Coordinates of C-alpha atoms (C1' of nucleotides) in Angstrom, one line a residue:
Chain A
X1 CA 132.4 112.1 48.9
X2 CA 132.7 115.6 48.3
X3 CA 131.4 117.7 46.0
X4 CA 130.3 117.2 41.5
X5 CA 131.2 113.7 41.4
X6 CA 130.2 113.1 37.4
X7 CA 130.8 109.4 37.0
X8 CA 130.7 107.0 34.4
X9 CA 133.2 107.8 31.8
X10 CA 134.6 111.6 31.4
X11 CA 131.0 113.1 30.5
X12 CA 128.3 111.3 32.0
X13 CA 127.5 109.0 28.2
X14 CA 126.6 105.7 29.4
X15 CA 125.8 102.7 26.9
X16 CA 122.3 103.3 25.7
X17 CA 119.8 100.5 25.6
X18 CA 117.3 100.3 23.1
X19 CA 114.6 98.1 23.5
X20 CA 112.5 96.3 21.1
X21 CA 109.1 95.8 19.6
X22 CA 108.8 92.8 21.7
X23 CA 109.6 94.0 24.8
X24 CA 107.6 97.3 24.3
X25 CA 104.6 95.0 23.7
X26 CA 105.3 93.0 26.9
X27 CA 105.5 95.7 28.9
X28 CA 102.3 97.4 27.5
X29 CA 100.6 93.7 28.5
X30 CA 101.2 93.7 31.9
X31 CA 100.6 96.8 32.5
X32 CA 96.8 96.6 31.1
X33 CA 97.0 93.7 33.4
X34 CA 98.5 95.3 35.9
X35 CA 95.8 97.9 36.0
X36 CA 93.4 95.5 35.8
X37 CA 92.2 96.2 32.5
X38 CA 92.5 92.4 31.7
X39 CA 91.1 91.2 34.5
X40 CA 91.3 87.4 36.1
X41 CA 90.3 84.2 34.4
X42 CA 89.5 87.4 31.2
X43 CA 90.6 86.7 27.4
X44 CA 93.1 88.9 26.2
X45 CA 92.2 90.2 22.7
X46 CA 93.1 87.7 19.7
X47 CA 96.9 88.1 18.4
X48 CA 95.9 89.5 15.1
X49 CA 93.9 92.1 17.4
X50 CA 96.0 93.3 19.6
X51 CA 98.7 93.4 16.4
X52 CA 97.1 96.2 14.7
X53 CA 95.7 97.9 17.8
X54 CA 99.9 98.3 18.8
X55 CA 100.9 98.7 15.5
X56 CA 103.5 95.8 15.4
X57 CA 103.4 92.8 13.2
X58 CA 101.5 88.9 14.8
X59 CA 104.8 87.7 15.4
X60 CA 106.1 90.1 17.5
X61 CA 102.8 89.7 19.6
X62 CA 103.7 86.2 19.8
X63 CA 107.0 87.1 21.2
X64 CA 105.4 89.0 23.7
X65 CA 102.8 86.9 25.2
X66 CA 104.9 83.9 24.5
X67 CA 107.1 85.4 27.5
X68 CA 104.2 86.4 30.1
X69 CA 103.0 82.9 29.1
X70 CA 106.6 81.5 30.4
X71 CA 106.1 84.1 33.1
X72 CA 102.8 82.4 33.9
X73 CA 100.0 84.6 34.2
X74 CA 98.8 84.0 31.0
X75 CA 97.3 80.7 29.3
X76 CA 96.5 79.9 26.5
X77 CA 93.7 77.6 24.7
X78 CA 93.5 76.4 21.3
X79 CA 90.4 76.3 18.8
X80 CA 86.8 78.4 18.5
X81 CA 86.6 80.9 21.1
X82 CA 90.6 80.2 22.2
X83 CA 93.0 82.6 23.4
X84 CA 95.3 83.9 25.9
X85 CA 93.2 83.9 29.6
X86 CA 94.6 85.7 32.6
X87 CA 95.7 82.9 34.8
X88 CA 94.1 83.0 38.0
X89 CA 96.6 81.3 40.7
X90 CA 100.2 80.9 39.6
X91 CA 102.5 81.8 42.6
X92 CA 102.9 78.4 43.4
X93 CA 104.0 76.9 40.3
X94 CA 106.3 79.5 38.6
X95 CA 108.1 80.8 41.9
X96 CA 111.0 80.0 39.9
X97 CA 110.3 82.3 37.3
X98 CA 109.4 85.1 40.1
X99 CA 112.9 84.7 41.1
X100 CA 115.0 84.8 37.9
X101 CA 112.4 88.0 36.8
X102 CA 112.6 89.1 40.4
X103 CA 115.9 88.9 42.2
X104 CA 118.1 91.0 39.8
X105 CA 115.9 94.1 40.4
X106 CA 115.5 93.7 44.2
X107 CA 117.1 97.0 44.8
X108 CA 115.3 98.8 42.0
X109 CA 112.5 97.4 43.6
X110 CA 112.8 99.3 46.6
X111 CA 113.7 102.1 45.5
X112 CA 110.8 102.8 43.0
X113 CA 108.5 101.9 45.8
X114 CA 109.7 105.1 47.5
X115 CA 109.6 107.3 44.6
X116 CA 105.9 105.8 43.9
X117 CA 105.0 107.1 47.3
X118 CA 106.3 110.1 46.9
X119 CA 104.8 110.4 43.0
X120 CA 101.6 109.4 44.0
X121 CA 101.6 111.9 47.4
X122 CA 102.3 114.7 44.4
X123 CA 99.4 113.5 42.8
X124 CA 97.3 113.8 45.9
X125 CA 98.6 117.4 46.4
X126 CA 97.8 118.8 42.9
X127 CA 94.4 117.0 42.8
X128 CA 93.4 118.3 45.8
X129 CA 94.2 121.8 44.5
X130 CA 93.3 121.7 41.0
X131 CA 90.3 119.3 41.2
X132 CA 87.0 120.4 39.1
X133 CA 83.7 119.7 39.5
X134 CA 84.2 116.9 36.4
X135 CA 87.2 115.6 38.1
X136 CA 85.1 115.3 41.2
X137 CA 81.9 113.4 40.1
X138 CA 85.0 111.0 38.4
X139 CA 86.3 110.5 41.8
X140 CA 83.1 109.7 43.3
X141 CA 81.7 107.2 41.1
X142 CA 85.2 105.4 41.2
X143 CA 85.2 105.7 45.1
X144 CA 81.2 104.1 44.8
X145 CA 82.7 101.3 42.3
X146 CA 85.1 100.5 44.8
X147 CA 83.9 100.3 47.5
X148 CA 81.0 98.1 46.0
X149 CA 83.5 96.1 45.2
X150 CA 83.7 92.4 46.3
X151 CA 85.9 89.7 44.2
X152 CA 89.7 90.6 44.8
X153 CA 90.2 90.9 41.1
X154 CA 87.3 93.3 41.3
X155 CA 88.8 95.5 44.3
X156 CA 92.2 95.6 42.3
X157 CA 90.6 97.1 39.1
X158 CA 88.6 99.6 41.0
X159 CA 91.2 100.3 42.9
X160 CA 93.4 101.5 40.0
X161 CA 90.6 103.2 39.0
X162 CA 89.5 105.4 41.8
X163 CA 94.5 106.3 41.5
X164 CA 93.6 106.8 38.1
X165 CA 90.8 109.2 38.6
X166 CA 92.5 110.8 41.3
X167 CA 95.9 111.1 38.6
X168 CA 93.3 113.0 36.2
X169 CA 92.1 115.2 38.7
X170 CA 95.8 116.9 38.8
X171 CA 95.6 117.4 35.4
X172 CA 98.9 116.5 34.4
X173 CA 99.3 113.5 31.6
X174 CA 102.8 113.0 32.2
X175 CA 102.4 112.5 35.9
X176 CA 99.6 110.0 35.3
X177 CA 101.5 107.9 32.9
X178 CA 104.6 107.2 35.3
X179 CA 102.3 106.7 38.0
X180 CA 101.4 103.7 35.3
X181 CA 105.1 103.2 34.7
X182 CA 105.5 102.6 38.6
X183 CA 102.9 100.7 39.1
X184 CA 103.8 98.4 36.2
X185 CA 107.7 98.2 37.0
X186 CA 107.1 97.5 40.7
X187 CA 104.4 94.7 40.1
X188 CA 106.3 93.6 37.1
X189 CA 102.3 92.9 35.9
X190 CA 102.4 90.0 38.0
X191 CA 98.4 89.8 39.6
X192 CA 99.5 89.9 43.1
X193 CA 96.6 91.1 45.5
X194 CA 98.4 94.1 47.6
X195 CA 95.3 94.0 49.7
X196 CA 94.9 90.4 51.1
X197 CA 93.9 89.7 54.8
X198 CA 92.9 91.8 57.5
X199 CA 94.5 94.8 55.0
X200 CA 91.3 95.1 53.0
X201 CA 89.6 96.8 55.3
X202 CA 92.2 99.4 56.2
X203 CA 92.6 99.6 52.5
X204 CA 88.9 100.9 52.4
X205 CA 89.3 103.5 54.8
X206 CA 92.3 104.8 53.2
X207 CA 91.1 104.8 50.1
X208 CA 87.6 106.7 51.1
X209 CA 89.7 109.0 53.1
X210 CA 92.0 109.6 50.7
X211 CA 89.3 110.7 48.1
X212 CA 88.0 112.9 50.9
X213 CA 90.3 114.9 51.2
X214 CA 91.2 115.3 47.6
X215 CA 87.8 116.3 47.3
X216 CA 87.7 118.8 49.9
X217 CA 90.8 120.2 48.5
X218 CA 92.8 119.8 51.3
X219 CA 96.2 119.1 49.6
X220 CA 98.4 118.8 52.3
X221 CA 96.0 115.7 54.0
X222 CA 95.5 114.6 51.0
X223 CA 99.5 114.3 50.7
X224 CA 99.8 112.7 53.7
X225 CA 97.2 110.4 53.4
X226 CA 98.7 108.9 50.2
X227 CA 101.6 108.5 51.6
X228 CA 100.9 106.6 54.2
X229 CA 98.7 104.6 52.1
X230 CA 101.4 103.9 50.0
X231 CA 103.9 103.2 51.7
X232 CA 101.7 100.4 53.5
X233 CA 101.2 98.7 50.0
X234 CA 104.8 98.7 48.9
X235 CA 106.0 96.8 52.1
X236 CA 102.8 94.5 51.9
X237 CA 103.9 94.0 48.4
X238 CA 107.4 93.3 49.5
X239 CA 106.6 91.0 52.3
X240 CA 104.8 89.2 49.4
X241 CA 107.7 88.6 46.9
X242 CA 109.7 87.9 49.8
X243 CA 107.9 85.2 50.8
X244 CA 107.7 84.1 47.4
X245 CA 110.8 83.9 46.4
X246 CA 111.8 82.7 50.3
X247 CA 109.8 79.3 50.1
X248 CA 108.7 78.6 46.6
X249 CA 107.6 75.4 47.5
X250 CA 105.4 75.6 50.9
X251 CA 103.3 78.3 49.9
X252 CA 100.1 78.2 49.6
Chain B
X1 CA 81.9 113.7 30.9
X2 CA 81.0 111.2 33.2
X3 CA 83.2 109.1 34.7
X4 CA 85.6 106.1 33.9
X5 CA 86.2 106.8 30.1
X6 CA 88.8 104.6 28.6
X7 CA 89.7 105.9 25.4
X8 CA 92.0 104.8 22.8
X9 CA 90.2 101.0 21.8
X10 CA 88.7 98.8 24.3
X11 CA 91.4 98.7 26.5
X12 CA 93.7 101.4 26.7
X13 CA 96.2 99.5 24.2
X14 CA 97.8 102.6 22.1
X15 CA 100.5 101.7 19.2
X16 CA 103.8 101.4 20.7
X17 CA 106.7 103.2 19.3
X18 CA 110.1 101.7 19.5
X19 CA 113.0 104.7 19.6
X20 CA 115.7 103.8 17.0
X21 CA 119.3 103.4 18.3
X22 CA 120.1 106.9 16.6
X23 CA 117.1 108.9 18.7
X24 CA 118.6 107.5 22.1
X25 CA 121.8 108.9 21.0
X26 CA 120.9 112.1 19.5
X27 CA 118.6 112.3 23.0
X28 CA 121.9 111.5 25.2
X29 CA 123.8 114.2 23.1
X30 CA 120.9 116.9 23.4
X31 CA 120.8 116.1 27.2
X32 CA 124.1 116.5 27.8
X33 CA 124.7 119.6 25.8
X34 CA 121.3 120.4 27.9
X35 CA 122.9 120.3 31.3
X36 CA 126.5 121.9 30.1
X37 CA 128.5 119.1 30.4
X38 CA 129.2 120.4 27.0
X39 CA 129.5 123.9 26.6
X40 CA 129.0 126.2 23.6
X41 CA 132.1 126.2 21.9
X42 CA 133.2 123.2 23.4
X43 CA 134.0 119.8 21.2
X44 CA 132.7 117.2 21.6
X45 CA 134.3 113.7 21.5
X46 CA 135.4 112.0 18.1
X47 CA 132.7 110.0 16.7
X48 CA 134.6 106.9 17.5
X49 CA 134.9 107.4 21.2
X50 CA 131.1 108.7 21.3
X51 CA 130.5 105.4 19.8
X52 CA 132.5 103.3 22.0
X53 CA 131.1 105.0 25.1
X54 CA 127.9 104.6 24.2
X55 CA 127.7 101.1 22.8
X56 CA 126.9 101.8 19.5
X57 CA 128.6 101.9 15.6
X58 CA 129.6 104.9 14.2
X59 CA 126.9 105.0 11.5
X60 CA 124.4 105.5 14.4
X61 CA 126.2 108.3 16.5
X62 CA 127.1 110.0 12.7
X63 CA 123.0 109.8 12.3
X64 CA 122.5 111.4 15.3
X65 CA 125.5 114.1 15.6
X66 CA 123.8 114.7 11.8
X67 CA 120.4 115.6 13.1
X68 CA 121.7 118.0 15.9
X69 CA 123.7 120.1 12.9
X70 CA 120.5 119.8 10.5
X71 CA 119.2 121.3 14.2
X72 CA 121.8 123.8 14.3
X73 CA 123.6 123.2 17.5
X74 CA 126.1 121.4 16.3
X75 CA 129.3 122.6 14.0
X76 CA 131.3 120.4 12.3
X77 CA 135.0 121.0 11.6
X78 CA 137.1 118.8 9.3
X79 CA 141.0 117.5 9.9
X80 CA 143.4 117.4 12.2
X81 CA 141.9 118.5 16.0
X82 CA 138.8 119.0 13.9
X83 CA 135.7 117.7 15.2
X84 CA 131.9 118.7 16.3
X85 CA 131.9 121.9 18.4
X86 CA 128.7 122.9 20.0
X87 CA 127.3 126.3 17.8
X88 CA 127.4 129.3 20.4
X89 CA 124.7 132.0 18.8
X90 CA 122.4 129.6 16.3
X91 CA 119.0 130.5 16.8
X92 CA 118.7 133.6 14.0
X93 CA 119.9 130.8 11.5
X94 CA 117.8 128.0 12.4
X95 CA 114.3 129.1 13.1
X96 CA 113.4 127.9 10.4
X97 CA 114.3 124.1 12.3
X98 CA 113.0 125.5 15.7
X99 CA 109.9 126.1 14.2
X100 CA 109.6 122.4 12.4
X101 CA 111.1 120.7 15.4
X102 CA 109.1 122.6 18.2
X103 CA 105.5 123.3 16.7
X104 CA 104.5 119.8 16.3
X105 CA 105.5 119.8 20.4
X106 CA 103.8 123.0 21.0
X107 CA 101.0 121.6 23.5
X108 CA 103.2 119.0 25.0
X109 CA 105.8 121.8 26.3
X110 CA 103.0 123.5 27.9
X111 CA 102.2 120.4 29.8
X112 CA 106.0 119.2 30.3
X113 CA 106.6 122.7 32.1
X114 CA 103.9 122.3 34.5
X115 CA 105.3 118.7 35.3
X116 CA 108.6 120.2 35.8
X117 CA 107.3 122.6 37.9
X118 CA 105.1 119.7 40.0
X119 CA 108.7 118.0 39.9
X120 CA 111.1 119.9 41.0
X121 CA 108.9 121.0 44.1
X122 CA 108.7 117.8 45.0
X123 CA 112.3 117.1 44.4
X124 CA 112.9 120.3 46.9
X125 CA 110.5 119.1 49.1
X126 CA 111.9 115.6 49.6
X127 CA 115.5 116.5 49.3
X128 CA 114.8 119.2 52.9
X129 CA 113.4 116.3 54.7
X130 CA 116.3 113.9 54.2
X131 CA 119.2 116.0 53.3
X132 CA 122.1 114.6 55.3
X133 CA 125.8 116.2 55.9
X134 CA 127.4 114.9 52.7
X135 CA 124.8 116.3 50.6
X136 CA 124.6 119.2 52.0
X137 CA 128.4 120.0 51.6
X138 CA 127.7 119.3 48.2
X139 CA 124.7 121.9 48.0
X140 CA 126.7 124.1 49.5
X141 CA 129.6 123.6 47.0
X142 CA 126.9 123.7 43.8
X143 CA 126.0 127.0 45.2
X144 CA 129.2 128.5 45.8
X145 CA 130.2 127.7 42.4
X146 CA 127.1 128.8 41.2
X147 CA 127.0 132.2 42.7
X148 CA 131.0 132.8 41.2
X149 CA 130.2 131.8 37.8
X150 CA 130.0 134.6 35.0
X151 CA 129.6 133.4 31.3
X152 CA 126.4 132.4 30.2
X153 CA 127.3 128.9 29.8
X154 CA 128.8 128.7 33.2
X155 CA 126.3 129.9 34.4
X156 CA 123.8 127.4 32.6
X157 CA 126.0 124.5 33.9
X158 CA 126.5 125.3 37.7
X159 CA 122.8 126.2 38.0
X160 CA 122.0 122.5 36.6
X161 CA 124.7 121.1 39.4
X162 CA 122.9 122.9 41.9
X163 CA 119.6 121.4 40.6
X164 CA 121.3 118.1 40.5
X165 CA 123.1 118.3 44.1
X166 CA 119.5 118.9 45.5
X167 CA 117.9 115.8 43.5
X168 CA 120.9 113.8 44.6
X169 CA 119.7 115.0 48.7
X170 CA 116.3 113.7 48.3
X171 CA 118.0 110.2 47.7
X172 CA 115.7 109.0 45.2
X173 CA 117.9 108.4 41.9
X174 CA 114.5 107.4 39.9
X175 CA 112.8 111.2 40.7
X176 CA 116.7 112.5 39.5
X177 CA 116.5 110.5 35.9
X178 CA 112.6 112.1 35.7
X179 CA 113.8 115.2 35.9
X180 CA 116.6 115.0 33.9
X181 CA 114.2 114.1 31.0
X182 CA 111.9 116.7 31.7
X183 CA 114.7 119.1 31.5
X184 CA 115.8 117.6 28.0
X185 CA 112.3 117.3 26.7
X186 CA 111.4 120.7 27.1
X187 CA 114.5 122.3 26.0
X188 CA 114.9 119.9 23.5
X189 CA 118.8 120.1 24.2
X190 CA 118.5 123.7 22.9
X191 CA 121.2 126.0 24.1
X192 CA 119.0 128.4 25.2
X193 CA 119.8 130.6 28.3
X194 CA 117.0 130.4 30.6
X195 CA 118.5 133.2 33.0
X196 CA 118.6 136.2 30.5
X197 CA 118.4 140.2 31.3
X198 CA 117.3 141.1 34.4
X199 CA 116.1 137.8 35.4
X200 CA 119.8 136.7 36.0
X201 CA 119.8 138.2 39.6
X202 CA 116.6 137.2 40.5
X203 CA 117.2 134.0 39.6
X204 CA 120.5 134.0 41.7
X205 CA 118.6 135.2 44.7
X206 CA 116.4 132.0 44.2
X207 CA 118.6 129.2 43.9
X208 CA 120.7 131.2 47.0
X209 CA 117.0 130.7 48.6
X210 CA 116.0 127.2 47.4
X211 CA 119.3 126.2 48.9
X212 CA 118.8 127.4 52.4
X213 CA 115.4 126.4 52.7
X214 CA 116.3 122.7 51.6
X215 CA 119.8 123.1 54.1
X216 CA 117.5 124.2 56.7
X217 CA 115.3 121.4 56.3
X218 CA 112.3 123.4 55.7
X219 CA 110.5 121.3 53.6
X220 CA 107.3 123.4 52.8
X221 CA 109.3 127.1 52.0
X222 CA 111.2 124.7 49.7
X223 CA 108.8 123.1 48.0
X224 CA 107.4 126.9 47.4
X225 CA 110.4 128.2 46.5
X226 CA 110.8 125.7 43.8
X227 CA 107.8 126.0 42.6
X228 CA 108.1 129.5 41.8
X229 CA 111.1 129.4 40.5
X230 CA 110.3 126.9 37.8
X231 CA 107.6 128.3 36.9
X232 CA 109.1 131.7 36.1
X233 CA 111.7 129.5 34.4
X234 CA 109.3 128.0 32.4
X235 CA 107.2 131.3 31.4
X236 CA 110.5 132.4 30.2
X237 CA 111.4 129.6 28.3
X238 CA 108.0 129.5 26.8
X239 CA 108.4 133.6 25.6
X240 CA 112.1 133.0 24.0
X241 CA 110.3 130.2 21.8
X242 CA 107.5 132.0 21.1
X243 CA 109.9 135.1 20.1
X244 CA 112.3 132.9 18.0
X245 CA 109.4 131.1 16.1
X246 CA 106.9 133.8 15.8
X247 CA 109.9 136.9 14.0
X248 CA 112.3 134.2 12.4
X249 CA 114.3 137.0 10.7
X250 CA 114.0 140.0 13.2
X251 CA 115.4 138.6 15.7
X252 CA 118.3 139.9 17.3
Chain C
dG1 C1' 77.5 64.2 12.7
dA2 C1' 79.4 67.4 9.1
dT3 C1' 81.0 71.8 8.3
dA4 C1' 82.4 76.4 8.7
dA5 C1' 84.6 79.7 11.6
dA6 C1' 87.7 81.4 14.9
dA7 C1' 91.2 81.0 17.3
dG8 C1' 96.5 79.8 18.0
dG9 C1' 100.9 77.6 15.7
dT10 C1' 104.5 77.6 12.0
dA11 C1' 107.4 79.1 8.4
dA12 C1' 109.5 81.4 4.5
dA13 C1' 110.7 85.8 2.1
dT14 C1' 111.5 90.6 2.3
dA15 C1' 113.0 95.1 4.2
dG16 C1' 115.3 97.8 7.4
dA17 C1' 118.4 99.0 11.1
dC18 C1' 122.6 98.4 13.0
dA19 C1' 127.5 96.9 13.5
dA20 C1' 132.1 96.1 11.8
dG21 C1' 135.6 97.4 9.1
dA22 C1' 138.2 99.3 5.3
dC23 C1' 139.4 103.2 3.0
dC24 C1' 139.3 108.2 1.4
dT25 C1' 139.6 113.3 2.3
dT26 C1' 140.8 117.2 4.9
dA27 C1' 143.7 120.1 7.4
dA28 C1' 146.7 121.1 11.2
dA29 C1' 150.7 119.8 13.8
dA30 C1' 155.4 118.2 13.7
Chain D
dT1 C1' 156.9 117.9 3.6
dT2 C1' 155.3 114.3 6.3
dT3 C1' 152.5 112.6 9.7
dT4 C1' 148.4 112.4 12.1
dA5 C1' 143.9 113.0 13.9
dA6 C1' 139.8 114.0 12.7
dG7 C1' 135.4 113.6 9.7
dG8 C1' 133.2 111.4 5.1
dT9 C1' 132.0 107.3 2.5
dC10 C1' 131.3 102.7 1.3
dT11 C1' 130.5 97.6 1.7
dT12 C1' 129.2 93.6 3.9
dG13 C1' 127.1 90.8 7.3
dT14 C1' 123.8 90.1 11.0
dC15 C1' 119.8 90.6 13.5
dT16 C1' 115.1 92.0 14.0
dA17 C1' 110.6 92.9 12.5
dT18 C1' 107.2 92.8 8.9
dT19 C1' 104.6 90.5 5.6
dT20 C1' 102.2 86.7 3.9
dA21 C1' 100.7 82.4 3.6
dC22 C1' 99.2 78.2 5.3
dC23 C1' 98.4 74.5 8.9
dT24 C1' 96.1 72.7 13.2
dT25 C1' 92.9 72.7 16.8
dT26 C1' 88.5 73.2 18.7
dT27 C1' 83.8 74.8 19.0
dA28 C1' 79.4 76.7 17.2
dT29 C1' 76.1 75.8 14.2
dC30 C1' 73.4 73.7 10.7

DNA sequence: GATAAAAGGTAAATAGACAAGACCTTAAAA
DNA sequence: TTTTAAGGTCTTGTCTATTTACCTTTTATC
């Protein structure tokens, strides 16, 4: 290839998507899920609830959960004190919807777990440089949280929080929201534990060290440190799928 | 503050907004006029080919080509070989529609620059540790015709080549689309020459710069370099708006 | 046990956005 | 003068989302 190469038509004005209410919704969903917000075996807020707090009309909720509930990590109960409950285990059963959500994005997959590396190395930088004193007592009460931590669901949450603390501390919005975007695109919501076996513990040390060096300010550790750390959870995370959509049936 | 604090409800669930058709167009258009793949004076294609390349009616693009002339960057010429031709000097006219289309943004530019800025180093950073031999022939080409272009709008469109020949070396298409937005965010799609006065060499001694340090592979002087660079760009940026909204009418 | 309340489930009517297509107007090229 | 290529306007149909109402299920609670 040599040189310019504009493609896709004479001036670069591909087919625009537009994507609806529905999906916007969807989307918002897992990633509260993602981020643990919504936690394990948790309720979700009723439909009429989380209708005005989006700003979108019951039925389009309905749309919404109606395909995380096809997904399979949610469930839903009918009557007093019903709702929509984070499913706990699910793999198993709807490895065929992993697959059909899954396998058209396997390349995009890959390559947004590189760029969240890099993004979330950039976000180590900055913090490191621009952290305050607020920023800091942020990072080490999230750092405390997790590493008091002791269900998975629990680890997952604090996890996010300690990234998102550390995202604030670079004092950039923007940055911090498509950290969220990664996060969310990558996991596709779904509750899978990146830190399972004998990675919890390494996870720990990475994460206190991490925080560290934020903390001390030293950017170009902290940099490194994140990621390493990062890339380690992407190809965890990718052993995972694989072996999910690989042998739907055997596992687990 | 203390720590944690999730705003915005219980649980971090904000309204959703849900672009119409016509705002991912006029967004497409602005970018694209953005990066000069449109110059100033330049047509742009019929409405009915805009509408066929971008998979939409002609009602939509006519909504959106409608809302760039409201903004003034647009000019619309009737009959035969008539057409819309991007406005070359528009800003004395229209600050009145600078002013109603930019204040509201005000804050958010502030932080978008310093995103860019966080960015783009990061883009140069990455792009000197994995630049191979056919991106950097095609650095070296974006350079070259960078350094021997000599209107304005030339100059504006080879200088976002260059920018895009690095992105395209640090082989991450995700971070590329990112910045491509930033770019269009912050500039709104306004023809506004970043590289004005005496800033014009300086600014070729730069990119000249950026693009050795990421050829040589030296990732840190790159990431610098960048950094500098789009910061000044920004500062710059930030003064023609805050000329063109504060004196609408004494403006040049 | 009866009842009220709180949740999901369903459905019809309305409004708005978008697409498709026909047709008119303008002005330059032939 | 005629043709032609462009923008300008209008109508109609379709799809999506909102609104609103009502039904069904279950569980607290009296």
């Amino acid at each position: 290839m040599g040189q310019g190469q504009r493609r896709a038509g004479q001036a670069g004005l591909e087919p625009v998507r537009v994507p609806s209410a529905a999906d916007e919704v969807a989307d918002r969903l897992l990633t509260a899920i993602a981020l643990g917000e919504f936690s394990v075996g948790e309720r979700l807020p009723p439909e009429r609830e989380l209708a005005e707090q989006l700003g979108v009309s019951r039925p389009t909720v309905r749309i919404a959960v109606g395909r995380l509930r096809e997904i399979g990590c949610l469930e839903v109960v009918r009557g007093r004190s019903g709702g929509h409950y984070v499913r706990t285990g699910w793999r198993a059963e709807s490895a065929d919807a992993v697959r059909r959500t899954l396998m058209p994005k396997w390349e995009r997959v890959h390559t947004l777990q590189d760029t969240r590396c890099l993004i979330e190395s950039l976000i180590a930088r900055t913090a490191a440089e621009r952290c305050g004193a607020d920023e800091a007592a942020d990072i080490r009460a999230a750092l405390a949280a997790y590493e008091s931590a002791s269900e998975p669901a629990e680890v997952r949450s604090t996890s996010a929080g300690l990234h998102e603390a550390i995202a604030r501390a670079a004092h950039n919005e923007p940055l911090a929201v498509y950290s969220r975007q990664l996060l969310q695109e990558i996991t596709a919501g779904f509750p899978i534990e990146p830190y399972s076996g004998n990675l919890t513990e390494r996870s720990l040390a990475e994460h206190r060290a991490l925080a560290e060096a934020v903390l001390a300010g030293e950017a170009e550790r902290a940099a490194r440190i994140a990621r390493e750390h990062f890339t380690i959870t992407g190809e965890n995370l990718r052993a995972i799928l694989e072996r999910s959509t690989a042998e739907p049936d055997s596992a687990s």
